[in-house]
Coordinates of C-alpha atoms and ligand atoms in Angstrom, one line a residue:
X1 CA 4.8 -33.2 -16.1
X2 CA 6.5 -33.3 -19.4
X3 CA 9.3 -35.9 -19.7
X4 CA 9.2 -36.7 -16.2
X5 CA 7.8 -40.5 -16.4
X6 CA 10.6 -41.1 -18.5
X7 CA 13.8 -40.1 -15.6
X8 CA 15.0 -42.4 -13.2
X9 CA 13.6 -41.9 -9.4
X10 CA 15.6 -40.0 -7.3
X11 CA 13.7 -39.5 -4.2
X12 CA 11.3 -37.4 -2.9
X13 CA 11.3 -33.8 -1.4
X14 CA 8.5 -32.4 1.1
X15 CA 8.3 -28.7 0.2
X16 CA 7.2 -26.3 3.0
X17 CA 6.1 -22.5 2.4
X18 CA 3.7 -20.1 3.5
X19 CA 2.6 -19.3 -0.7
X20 CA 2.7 -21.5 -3.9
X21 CA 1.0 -20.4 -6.9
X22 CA -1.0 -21.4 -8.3
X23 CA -2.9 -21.1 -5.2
X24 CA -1.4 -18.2 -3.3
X25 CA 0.7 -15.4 -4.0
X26 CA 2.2 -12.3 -2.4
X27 CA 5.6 -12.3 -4.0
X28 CA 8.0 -14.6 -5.7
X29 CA 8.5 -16.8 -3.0
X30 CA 5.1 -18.3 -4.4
X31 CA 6.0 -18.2 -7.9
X32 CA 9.4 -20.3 -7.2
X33 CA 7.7 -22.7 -4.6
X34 CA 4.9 -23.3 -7.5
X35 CA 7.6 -23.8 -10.4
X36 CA 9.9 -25.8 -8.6
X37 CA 8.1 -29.4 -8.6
X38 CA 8.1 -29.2 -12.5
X39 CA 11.8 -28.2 -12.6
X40 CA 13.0 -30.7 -10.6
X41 CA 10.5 -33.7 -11.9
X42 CA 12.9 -33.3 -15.2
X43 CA 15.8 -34.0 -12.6
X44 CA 14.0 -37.6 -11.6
X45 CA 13.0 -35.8 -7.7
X46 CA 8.9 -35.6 -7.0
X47 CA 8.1 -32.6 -5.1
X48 CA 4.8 -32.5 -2.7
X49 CA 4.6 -29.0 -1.9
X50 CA 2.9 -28.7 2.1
X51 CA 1.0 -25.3 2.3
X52 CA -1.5 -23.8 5.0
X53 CA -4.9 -24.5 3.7
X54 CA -6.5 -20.5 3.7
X55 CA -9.5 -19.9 3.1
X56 CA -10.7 -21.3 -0.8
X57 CA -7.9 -23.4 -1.2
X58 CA -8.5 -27.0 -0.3
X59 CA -12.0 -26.4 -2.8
X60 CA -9.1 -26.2 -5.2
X61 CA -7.4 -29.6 -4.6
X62 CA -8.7 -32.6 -6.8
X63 CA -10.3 -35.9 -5.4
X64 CA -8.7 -34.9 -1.6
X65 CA -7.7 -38.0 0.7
X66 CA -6.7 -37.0 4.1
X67 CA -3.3 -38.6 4.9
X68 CA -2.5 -37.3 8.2
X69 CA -4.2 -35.8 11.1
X70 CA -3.8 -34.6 14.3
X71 CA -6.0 -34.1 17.4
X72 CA -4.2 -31.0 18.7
X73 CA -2.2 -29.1 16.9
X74 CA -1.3 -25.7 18.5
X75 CA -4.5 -25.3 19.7
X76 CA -6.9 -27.0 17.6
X77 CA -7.8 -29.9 15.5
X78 CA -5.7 -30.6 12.3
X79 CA -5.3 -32.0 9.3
X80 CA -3.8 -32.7 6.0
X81 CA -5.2 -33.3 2.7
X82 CA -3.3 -34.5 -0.1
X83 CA -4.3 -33.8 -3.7
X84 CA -3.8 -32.2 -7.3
X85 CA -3.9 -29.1 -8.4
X86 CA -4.0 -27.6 -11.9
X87 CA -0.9 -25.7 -13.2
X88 CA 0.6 -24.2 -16.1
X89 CA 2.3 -28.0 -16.5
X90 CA -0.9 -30.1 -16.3
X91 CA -0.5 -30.5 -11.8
X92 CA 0.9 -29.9 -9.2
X93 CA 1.2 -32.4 -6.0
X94 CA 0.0 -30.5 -3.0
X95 CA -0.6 -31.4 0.8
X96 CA -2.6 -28.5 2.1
X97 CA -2.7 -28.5 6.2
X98 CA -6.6 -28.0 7.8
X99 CA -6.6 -26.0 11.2
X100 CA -9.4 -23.6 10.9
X101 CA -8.2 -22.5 14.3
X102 CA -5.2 -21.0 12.4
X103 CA -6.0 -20.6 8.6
X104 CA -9.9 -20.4 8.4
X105 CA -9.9 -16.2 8.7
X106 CA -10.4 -13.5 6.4
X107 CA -7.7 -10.7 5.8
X108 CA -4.7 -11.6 4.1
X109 CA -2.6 -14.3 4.7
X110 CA 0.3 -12.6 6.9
X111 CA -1.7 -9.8 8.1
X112 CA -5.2 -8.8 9.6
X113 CA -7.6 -6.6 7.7
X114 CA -5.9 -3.9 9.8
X115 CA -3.2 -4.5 8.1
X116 CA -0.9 -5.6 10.9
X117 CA 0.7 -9.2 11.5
X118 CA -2.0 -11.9 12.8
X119 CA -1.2 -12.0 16.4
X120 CA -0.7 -15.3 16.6
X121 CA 1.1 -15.9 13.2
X122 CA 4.2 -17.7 15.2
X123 CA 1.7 -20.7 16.0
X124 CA 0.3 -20.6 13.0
X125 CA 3.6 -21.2 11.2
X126 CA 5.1 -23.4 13.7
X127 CA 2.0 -25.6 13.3
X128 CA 3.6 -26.0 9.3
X129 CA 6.8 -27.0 10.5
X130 CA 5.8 -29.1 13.1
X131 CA 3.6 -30.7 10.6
X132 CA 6.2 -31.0 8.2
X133 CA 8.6 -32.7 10.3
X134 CA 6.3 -35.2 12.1
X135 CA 5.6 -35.9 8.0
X136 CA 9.2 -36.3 7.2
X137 CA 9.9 -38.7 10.5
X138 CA 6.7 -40.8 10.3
X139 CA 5.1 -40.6 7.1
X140 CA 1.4 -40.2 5.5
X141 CA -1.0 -42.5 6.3
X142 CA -0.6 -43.7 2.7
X143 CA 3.0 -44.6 3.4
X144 CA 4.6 -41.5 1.8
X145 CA 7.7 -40.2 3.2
X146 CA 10.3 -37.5 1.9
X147 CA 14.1 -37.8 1.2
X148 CA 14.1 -34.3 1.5
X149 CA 12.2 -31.6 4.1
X150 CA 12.9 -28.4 2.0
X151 CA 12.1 -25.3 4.1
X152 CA 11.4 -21.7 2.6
X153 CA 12.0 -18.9 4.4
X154 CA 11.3 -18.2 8.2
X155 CA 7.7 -19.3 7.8
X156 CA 8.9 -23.0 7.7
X157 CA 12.6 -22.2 9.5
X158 CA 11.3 -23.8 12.2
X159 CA 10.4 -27.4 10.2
X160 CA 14.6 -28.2 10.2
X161 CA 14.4 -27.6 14.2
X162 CA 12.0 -29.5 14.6
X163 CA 13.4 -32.5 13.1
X164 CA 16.7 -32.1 14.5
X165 CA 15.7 -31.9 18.2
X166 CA 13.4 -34.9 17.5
X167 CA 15.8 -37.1 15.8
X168 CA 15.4 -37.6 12.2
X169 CA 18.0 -40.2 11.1
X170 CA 17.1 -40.8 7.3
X171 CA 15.9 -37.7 6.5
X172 CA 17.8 -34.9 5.5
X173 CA 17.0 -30.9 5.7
X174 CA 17.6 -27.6 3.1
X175 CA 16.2 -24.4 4.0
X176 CA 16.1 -22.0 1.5
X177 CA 16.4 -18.0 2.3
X178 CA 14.0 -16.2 -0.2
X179 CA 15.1 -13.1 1.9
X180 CA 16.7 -12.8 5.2
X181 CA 14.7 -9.5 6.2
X182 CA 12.0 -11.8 7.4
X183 CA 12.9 -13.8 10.3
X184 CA 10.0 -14.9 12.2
X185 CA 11.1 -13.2 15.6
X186 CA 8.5 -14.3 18.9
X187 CA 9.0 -13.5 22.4
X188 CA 10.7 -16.2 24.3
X189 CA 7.2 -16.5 26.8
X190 CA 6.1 -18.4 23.4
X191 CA 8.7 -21.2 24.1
X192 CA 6.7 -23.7 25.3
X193 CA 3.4 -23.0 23.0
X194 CA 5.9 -23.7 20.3
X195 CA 7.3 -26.8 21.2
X196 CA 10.7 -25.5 21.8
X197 CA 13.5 -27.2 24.0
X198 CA 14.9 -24.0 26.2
X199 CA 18.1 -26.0 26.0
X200 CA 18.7 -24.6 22.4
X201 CA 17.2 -20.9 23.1
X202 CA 21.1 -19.7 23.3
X203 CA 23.0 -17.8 20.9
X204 CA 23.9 -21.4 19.3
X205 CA 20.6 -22.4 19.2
X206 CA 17.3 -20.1 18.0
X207 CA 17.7 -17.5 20.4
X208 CA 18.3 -14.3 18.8
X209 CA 18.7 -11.1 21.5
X210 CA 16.5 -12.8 23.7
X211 CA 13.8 -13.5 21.1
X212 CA 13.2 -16.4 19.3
X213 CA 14.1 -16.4 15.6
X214 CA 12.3 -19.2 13.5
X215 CA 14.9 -18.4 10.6
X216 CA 18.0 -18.7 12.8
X217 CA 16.3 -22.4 13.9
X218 CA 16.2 -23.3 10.5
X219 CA 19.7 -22.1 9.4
X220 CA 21.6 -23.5 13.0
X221 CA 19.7 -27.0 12.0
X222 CA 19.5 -27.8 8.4
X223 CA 21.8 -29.9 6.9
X224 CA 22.0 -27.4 3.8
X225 CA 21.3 -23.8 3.2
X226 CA 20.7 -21.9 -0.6
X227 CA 19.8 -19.3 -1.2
X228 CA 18.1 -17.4 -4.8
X229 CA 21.8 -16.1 -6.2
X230 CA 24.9 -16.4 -5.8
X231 CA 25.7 -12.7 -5.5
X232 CA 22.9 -13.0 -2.7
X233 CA 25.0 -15.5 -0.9
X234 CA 28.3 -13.6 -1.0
X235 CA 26.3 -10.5 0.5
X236 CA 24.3 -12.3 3.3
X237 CA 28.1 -12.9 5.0
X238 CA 28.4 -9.1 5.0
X239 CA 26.3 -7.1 8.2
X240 CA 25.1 -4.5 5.1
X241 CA 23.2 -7.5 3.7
X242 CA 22.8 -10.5 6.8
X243 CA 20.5 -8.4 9.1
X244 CA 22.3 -9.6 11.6
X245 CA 22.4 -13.1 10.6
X246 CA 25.8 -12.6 9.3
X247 CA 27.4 -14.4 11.8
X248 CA 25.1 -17.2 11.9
X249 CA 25.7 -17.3 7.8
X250 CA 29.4 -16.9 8.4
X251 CA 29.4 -20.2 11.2
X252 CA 27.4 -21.8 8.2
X253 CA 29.4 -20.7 5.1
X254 CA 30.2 -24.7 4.2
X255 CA 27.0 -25.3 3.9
X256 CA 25.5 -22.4 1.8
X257 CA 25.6 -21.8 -1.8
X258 CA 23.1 -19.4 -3.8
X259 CA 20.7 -21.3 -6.6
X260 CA 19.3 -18.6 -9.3
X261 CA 15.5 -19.1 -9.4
X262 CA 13.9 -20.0 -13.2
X263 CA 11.0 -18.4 -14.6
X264 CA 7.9 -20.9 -15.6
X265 CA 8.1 -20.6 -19.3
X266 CA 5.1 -21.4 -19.7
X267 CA 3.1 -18.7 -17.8
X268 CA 5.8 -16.0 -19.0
X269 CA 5.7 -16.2 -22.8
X270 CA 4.7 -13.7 -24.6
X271 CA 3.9 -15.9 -27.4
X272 CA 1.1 -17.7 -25.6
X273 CA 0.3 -15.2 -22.5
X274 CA -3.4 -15.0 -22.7
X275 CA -3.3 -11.6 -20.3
X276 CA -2.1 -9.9 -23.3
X277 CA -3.9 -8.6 -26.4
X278 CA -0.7 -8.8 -29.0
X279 CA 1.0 -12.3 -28.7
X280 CA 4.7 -11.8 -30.0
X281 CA 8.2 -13.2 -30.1
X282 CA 12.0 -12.2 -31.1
X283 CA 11.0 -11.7 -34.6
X284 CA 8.0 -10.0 -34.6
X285 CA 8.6 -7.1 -31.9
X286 CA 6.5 -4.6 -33.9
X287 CA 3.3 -6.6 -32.1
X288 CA 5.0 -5.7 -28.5
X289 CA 4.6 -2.0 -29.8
X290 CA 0.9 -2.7 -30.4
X291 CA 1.1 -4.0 -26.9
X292 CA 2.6 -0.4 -25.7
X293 CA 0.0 1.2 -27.9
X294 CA -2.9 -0.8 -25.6
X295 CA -1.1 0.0 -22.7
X296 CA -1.2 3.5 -23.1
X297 CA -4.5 3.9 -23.9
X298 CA -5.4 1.7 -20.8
X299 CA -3.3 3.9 -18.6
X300 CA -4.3 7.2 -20.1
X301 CA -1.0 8.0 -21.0
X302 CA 0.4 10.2 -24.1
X303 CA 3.1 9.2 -26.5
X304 CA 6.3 9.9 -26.0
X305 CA 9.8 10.4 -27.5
X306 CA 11.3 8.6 -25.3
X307 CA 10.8 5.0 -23.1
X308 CA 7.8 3.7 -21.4
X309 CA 9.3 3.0 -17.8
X310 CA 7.2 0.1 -15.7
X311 CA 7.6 -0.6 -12.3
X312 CA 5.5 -3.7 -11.2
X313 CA 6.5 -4.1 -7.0
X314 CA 5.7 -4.5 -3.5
X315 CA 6.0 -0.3 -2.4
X316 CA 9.0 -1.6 0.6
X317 CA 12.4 0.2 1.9
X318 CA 13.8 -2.9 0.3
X319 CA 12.8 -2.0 -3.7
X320 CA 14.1 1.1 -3.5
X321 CA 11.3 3.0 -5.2
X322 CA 11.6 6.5 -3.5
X323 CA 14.6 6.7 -6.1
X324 CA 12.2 6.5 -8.9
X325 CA 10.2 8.9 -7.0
X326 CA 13.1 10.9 -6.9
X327 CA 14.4 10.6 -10.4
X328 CA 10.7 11.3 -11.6
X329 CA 11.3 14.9 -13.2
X330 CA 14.6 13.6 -15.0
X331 CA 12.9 10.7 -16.5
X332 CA 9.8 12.5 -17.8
X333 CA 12.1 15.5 -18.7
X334 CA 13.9 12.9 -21.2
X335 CA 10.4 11.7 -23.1
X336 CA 9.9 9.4 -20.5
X337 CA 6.7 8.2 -19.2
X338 CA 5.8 5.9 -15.8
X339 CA 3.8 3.6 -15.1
X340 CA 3.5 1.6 -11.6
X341 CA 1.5 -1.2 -10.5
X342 CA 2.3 -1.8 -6.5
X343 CA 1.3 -1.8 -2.9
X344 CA 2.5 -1.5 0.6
X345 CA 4.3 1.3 2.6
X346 CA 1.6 3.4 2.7
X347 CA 3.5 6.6 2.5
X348 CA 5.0 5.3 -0.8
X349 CA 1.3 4.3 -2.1
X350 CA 0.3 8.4 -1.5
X351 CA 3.5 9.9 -3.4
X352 CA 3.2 7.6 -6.3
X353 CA -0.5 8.3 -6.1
X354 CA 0.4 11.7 -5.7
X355 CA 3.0 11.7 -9.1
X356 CA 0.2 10.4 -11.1
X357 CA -2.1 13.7 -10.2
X358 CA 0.7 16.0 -10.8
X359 CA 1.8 14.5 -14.4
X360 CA -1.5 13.3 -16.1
X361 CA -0.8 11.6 -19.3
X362 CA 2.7 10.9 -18.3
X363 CA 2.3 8.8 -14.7
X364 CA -0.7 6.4 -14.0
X365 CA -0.3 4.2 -10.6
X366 CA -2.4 1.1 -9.9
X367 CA -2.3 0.8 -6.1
X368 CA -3.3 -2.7 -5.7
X369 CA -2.4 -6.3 -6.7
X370 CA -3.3 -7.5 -10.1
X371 CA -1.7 -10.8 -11.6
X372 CA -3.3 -10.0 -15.0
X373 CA -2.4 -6.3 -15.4
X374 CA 1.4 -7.5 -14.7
X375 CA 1.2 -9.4 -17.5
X376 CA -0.1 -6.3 -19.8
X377 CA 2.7 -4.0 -18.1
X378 CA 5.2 -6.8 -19.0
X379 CA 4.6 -6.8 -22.4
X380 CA 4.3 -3.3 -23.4
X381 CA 6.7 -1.7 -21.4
X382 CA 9.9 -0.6 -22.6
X383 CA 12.0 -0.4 -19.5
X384 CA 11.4 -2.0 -15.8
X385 CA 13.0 0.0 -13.5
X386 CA 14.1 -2.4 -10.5
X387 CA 16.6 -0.2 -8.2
X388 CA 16.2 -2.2 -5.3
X389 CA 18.6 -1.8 -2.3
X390 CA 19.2 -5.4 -1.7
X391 CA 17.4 -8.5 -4.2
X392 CA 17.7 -12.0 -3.4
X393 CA 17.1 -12.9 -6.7
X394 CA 14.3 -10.8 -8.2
X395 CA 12.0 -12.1 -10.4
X396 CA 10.6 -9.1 -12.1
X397 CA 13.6 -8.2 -14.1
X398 CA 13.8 -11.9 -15.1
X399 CA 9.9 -11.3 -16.6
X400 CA 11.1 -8.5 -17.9
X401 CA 13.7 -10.1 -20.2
X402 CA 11.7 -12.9 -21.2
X403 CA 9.5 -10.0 -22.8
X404 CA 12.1 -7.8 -24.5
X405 CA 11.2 -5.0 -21.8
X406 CA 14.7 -3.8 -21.0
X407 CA 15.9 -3.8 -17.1
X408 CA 17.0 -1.2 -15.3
X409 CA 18.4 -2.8 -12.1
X410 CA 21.0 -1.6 -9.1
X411 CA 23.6 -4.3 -9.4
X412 CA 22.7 -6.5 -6.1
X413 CA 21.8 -10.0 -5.8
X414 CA 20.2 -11.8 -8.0
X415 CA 19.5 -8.2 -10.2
X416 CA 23.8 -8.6 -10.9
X417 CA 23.6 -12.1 -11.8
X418 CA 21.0 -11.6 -14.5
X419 CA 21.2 -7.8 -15.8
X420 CA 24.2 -7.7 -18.3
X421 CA 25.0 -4.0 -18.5
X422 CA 24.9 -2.2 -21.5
X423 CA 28.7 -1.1 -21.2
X424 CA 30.9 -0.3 -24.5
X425 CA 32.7 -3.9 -24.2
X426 CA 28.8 -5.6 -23.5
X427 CA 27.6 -3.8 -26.4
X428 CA 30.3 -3.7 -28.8
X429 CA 29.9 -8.6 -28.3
X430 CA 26.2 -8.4 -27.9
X431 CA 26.1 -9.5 -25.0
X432 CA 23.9 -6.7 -23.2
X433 CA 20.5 -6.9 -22.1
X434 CA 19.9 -3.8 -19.5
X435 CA 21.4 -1.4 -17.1
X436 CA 22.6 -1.8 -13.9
X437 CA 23.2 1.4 -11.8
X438 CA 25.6 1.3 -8.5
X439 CA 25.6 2.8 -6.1
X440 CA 22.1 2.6 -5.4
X441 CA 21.3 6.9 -5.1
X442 CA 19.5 8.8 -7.3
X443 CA 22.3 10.1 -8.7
X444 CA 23.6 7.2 -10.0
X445 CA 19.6 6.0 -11.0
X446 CA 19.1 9.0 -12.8
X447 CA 22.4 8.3 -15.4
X448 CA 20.7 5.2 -15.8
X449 CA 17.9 6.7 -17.0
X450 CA 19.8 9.3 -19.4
X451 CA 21.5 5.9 -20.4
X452 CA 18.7 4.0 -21.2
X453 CA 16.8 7.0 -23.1
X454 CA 20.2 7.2 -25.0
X455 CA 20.2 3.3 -26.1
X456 CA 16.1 3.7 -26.8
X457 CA 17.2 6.9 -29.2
X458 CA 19.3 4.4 -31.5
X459 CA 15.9 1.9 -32.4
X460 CA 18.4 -0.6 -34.1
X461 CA 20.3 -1.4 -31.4
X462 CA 17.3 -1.4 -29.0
X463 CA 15.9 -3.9 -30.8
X464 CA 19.2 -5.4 -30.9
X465 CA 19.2 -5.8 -27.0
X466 CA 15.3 -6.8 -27.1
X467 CA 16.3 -10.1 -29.1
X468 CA 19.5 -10.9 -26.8
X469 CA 17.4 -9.9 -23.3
X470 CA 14.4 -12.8 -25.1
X471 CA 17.2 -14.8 -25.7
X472 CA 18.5 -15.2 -22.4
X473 CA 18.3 -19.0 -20.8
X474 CA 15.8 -18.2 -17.9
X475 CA 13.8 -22.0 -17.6
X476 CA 14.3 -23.9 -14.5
X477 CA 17.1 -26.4 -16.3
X478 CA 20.3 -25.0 -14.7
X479 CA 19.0 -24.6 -11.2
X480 CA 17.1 -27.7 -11.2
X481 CA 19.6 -29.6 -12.0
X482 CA 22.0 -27.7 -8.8
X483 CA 18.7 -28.5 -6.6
X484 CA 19.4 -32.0 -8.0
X485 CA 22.6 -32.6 -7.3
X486 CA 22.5 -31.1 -3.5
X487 CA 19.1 -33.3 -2.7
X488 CA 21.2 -36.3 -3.9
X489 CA 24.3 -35.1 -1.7
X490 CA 22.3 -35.0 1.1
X491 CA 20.3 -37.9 0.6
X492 CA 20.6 -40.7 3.6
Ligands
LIG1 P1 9.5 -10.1 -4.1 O1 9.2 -11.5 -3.9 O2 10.6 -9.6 -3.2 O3 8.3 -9.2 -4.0 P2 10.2 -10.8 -6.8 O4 10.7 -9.9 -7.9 O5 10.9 -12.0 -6.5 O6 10.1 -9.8 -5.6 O7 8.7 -11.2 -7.2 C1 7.6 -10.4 -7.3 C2 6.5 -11.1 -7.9 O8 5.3 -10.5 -7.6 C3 6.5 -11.1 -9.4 O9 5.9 -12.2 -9.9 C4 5.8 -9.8 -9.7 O10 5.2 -9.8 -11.1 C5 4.7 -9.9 -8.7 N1 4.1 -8.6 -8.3 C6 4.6 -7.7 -7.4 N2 3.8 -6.7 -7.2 C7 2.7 -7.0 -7.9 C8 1.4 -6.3 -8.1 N3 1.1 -5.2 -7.5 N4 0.5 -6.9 -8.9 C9 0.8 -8.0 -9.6 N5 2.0 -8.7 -9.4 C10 2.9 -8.2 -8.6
LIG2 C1 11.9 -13.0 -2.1 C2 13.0 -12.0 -2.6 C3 13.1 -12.0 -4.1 C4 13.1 -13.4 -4.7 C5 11.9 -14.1 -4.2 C6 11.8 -15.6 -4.7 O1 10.7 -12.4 -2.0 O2 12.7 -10.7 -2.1 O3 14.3 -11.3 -4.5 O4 13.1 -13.3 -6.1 O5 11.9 -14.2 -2.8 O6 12.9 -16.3 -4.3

C-alpha cells in the first residue's frame, strides 16, 4: 500500500458493493470499489471493502478469520470472513459475507443462467446492508468498527436505512450513485422479509409508486451522497437524467456533490500491461502501432487509410451503440474499420454480429466478456467510440486516454468532464485529447467520425493529441483526496 504506513490515521470506512475487482467484475462499479482502498490509504483512511461471497471467492481470501456471524440472516445461516486479497497494489482488505442460501449458485451474479434477475435478489442484497449496518453499529468480533458505512449503488442503498432506523449515533453514512438507472425496486409484500418499518414506506421514506426502492432508502437516509462526476450530478437534478429520482436528488441537493472516479495506474499502463504484446509509452508510440498491427491480425481485419475505431461495452439503451450501428457505412466509407468487444441486449449482440458478416475484414465483434482482450483493444486502437446517452462517469474513455487511443464521446457526465474536444481554440493550446459529439444522433456521431478521420489524416498532430490524452492526470490523487475531506466532514 505504497506510502500509506507513513500518513496519519484518519478513520476507517466499511465499503459495501455488489463487485470489487479483483474478485468480481461486471462493470466499473467493480473497478472503482477495487481501486478505492489504495486511493484513499494515501489520504490516511483504511478501507475494508464488504462483498457477497459468490461462488470461488472466499478460496481467494488469505489466512480467513470469521469476525461476525449470524444465525439467521434472511433466511439462512451467515457469516463473515475477513481477509486479504492480492491486488495490483500488493492487498486489498476484504470482508466477504457467507450465506450459501443466497450466494452459493451458479449463473451470474445478478441474473440466472436464463438470464433474468435471481428472484430473490432483494433478500440477497438487503442481507449486505443489513450486514453492513449491524457491522458499522456493533463491530467485528475482533473489535473493528468503521467511521464510515460507504454504500454503492442500490445494491447496498438499503445499508444507510438500515442504520438510520436502527440508531447509529457515531457512525456516519455516504452512498454513492454509480448510476441511478438501477434502483433496486421490490414489491411492498416484501416489507417485512426485508426488515423494513412500514412507517417509512411513504413518499418521504423508500416508497417509490407503491414499490419499494432500495436506492431511494439509501439516498432519503445517508448523511452524504456523490456521485462519479460532477456533470453527472448537475444532470441527476434534471427528469432527462434522475429517472425519476429527480426530486428525491433535488430534496437532497445540499448533500450531493459528484467525485470523478481514477483509473488504477497500475493495471492501465501500457508500459507494464502484461495483456499486451508491445509495451509502450508517450515517446515510443511507434510500438502502439505494432500493437494495431497484432490487433488486426487477431481480429482478421485489413489495413486501412483511415482509424481503427474500438468499442469495448456492455450492448445497453444506455451506451448508445445503435448509433455506431447506424454510422457504420460512414465510418468504413472514410477508411475506417470496427472492432467491438461487448454483451447484453440481445438484439444489439445479432446486428453487431450481423455487421461483422456483412463487412469481413473491416468489422470483427467479440460477443462476450474478456478482461484480457480489453486490454489488447486498448492498446491498439486508434479511436474508442463511447456515444453513450447518459455516463456517470465512464471509465472506458478514461482507459482509452491513458493509452493514446483517442475518445470519441457524446458530451454527458463524466465523458464531458474528461474528453477535451478537439475544437480550433483546444487545438490551436494543446489542450485536446478527443471528440465529443452533442447531441447524441447519428447525425451529430457521424461528424465526429468525419472529424476524427480528418485529425488521424494530419499524423503529426495525431500524435500530438496521443502525448497530451497519455498525459492527462487520471490516478486516484484528486478524488481521493475529495473522498478524504467528505469522510472527515462527516466523521462523528
Ligand atoms: P459501465 O460500468 O457502465 O459498464 P464503465 O465505462 O464505467 O461502464 O466501465 C466498464 C468497464 O467494464 C471497463 O473496465 C471496461 O473495460 C469493462 N468492459 C466492458 N465490457 C467489457 C467486455 N465485454 N469485456 C471486457 N471488459 C469489458
Ligand atoms: C456505472 C456507470 C459508469 C461508471 C461506473 C463506475 O456502471 O454506468 O459510468 O463509470 O459505474 O462508477
Amino acid at each position: 500500500m505504497g506510502n500509506a504506513a507513513k500518513v496519519k490515521n484518519q478513520g476507517t470506512v466499511l465499503s459495501v458493493a455488489s463487485e470489487c475487482v479483483p474478485l468480481v467484475k461486471t462493470g466499473g462499479l467493480a473497478d472503482v470499489v477495487g481501486a478505492l482502498p489504495d486511493g484513499l490509504a494515501l489520504t490516511g483512511w483504511h478501507l475494508k471493502t464488504l462483498l457477497p461471497a459468490y461462488p470461488g471467492l472466499a478460496e481467494r481470501i488469505k489466512k480467513p478469520k470469521v469476525v461476525w456471524s449470524s444465525k439467521n440472516l434472511f433466511g439462512g445461516c451467515a457469516q463473515v470472513i475477513s481477509g486479504k486479497t492480492a491486488n495490483s497494489d500488493g492487498a486489498l482488505d476484504m470482508l466477504l459475507l457467507q450465506a450459501p442460501h443466497l450466494y452459493d449458485r451458479g449463473g451470474s451474479i445478478y441474473l440466472n443462467t436464463k438470464g433474468n434477475d435471481w428472484p430473490d435478489n432483494a433478500q440477497r442484497f438487503a442481507a449486505l446492508s443489513w450486514a453492513a449496518a449491524e457491522i458499522s453499529r456493533k463491530g467485528l468480533s475482533d473489535g473493528w468498527r468503521p467511521n464510515i458505512l460507504h454504500a454503492h449503488d442500490w445494491q447496498a442503498g438499503l445499508a444507510p436505512a438500515y442504520l438510520a432506523y436502527g440508531g447509529a449515533k457515531d457512525v456516519a453514512s455516504l452512498i454513492t450513485i454509480h448510476n441511478i438507472a438501477f434502483q433496486g425496486l421490490a414489491p411492498a409484500t416484501l416489507l417485512k422479509t426485508l426488515k423494513l418499518p412500514r412507517k417509512h414506506f411513504v413518499q418521504d421514506g423508500f416508497e417509490y409508486w407503491g414499490k419499494i426502492s432500495s436506492l431511494k432508502a439509501g439516498l432519503m437516509t445517508a448523511d452524504a451522497i456523490t456521485t462519479v462526476s460532477p456533470t453527472y450530478a448537475q444532470e441527476l437534478l434534471e427528469p432527462e437524467f434522475g429517472m425519476g429520482l429527480e426530486g428525491v436528488i433535488r430534496l437532497k441537493r445540499d448533500r450531493l456533490s459528484g467525485i470523478l472516479n481514477g483509473v488504477d495506474l497500475k493495471t492501465w499502463n501500457p508500459r507494464t500491461d502484461a495483456h499486451i504484446a508491445h509495451a509502450y509509452g508517450p515517446r515510443d508510440l511507434a510500438a502502439k502501432s505494432k500493437n494495431t498491427r497484432a490487433l488486426e491480425k487477431e481480429f482478421g481485419l485489413i489495413k486501412g487509410q483511415g482509424p481503427l475505431f474500438a468499442v469495448i461495452s456492455r450492448l445497453t439503451h444506455q451506451k448508445g451503440l445503435d448509433l455506431v450501428l447506424d454510422t457504420l457505412p460512414a465510418l468504413l466509407a472514410r477508411g475506417g474499420r470496427l472492432i467491438v468487444l461487448g454483451s447484453g441486449d440481445a438484439g444489439m449482440e445479432k446486428a453487431f454480429a450481423k455487421a461483422a458478416k456483412d463487412h469481413p475484414g473491416l468489422v470483427a465483434v467479440t460477443i462476450g466478456y474478456d478482461e484480457a482482450q480489453s486490454h489488447r483493444i486498448y492498446a491498439g486502437a486508434d479511436v474508442m467510440m463511447v456515444p453513450s446517452r447518459f455516463e456517470p462517469c465512464g471509465l472506458t474513455q478514461l482507459y482509452a486516454l491513458r493509452y493514446g487511443t483517442l475518445p470519441l464521446v457524446s458530451r454527458t457526465g463524466g465523458l464531458a468532464d474528461t474528453v477535451i474536444d478537439a475544437n480550433n481554440a483546444a487545438v490551436q493550446t494543446a489542450v485536446a485529447t478527443g471528440v465529443q459529439v452533442a447531441p447524441n444522433r447519428s447525425d451529430s456521431l457521424e461528424q465526429g467520425i468525419r472529424r476524427m478521420c480528418d485529425l488521424f489524416a494530419k499524423q503529426e498532430l495525431w500524435v500530438k493529441l496521443q502525448k497530451r490524452a497519455m498525459a492527462q492526470p487520471l490516478g486516484w490523487e484528486q478524488s481521493a483526496q475529495a473522498y478524504s475531506e467528505l469522510y472527515q466532514s462527516l466523521k462523528k
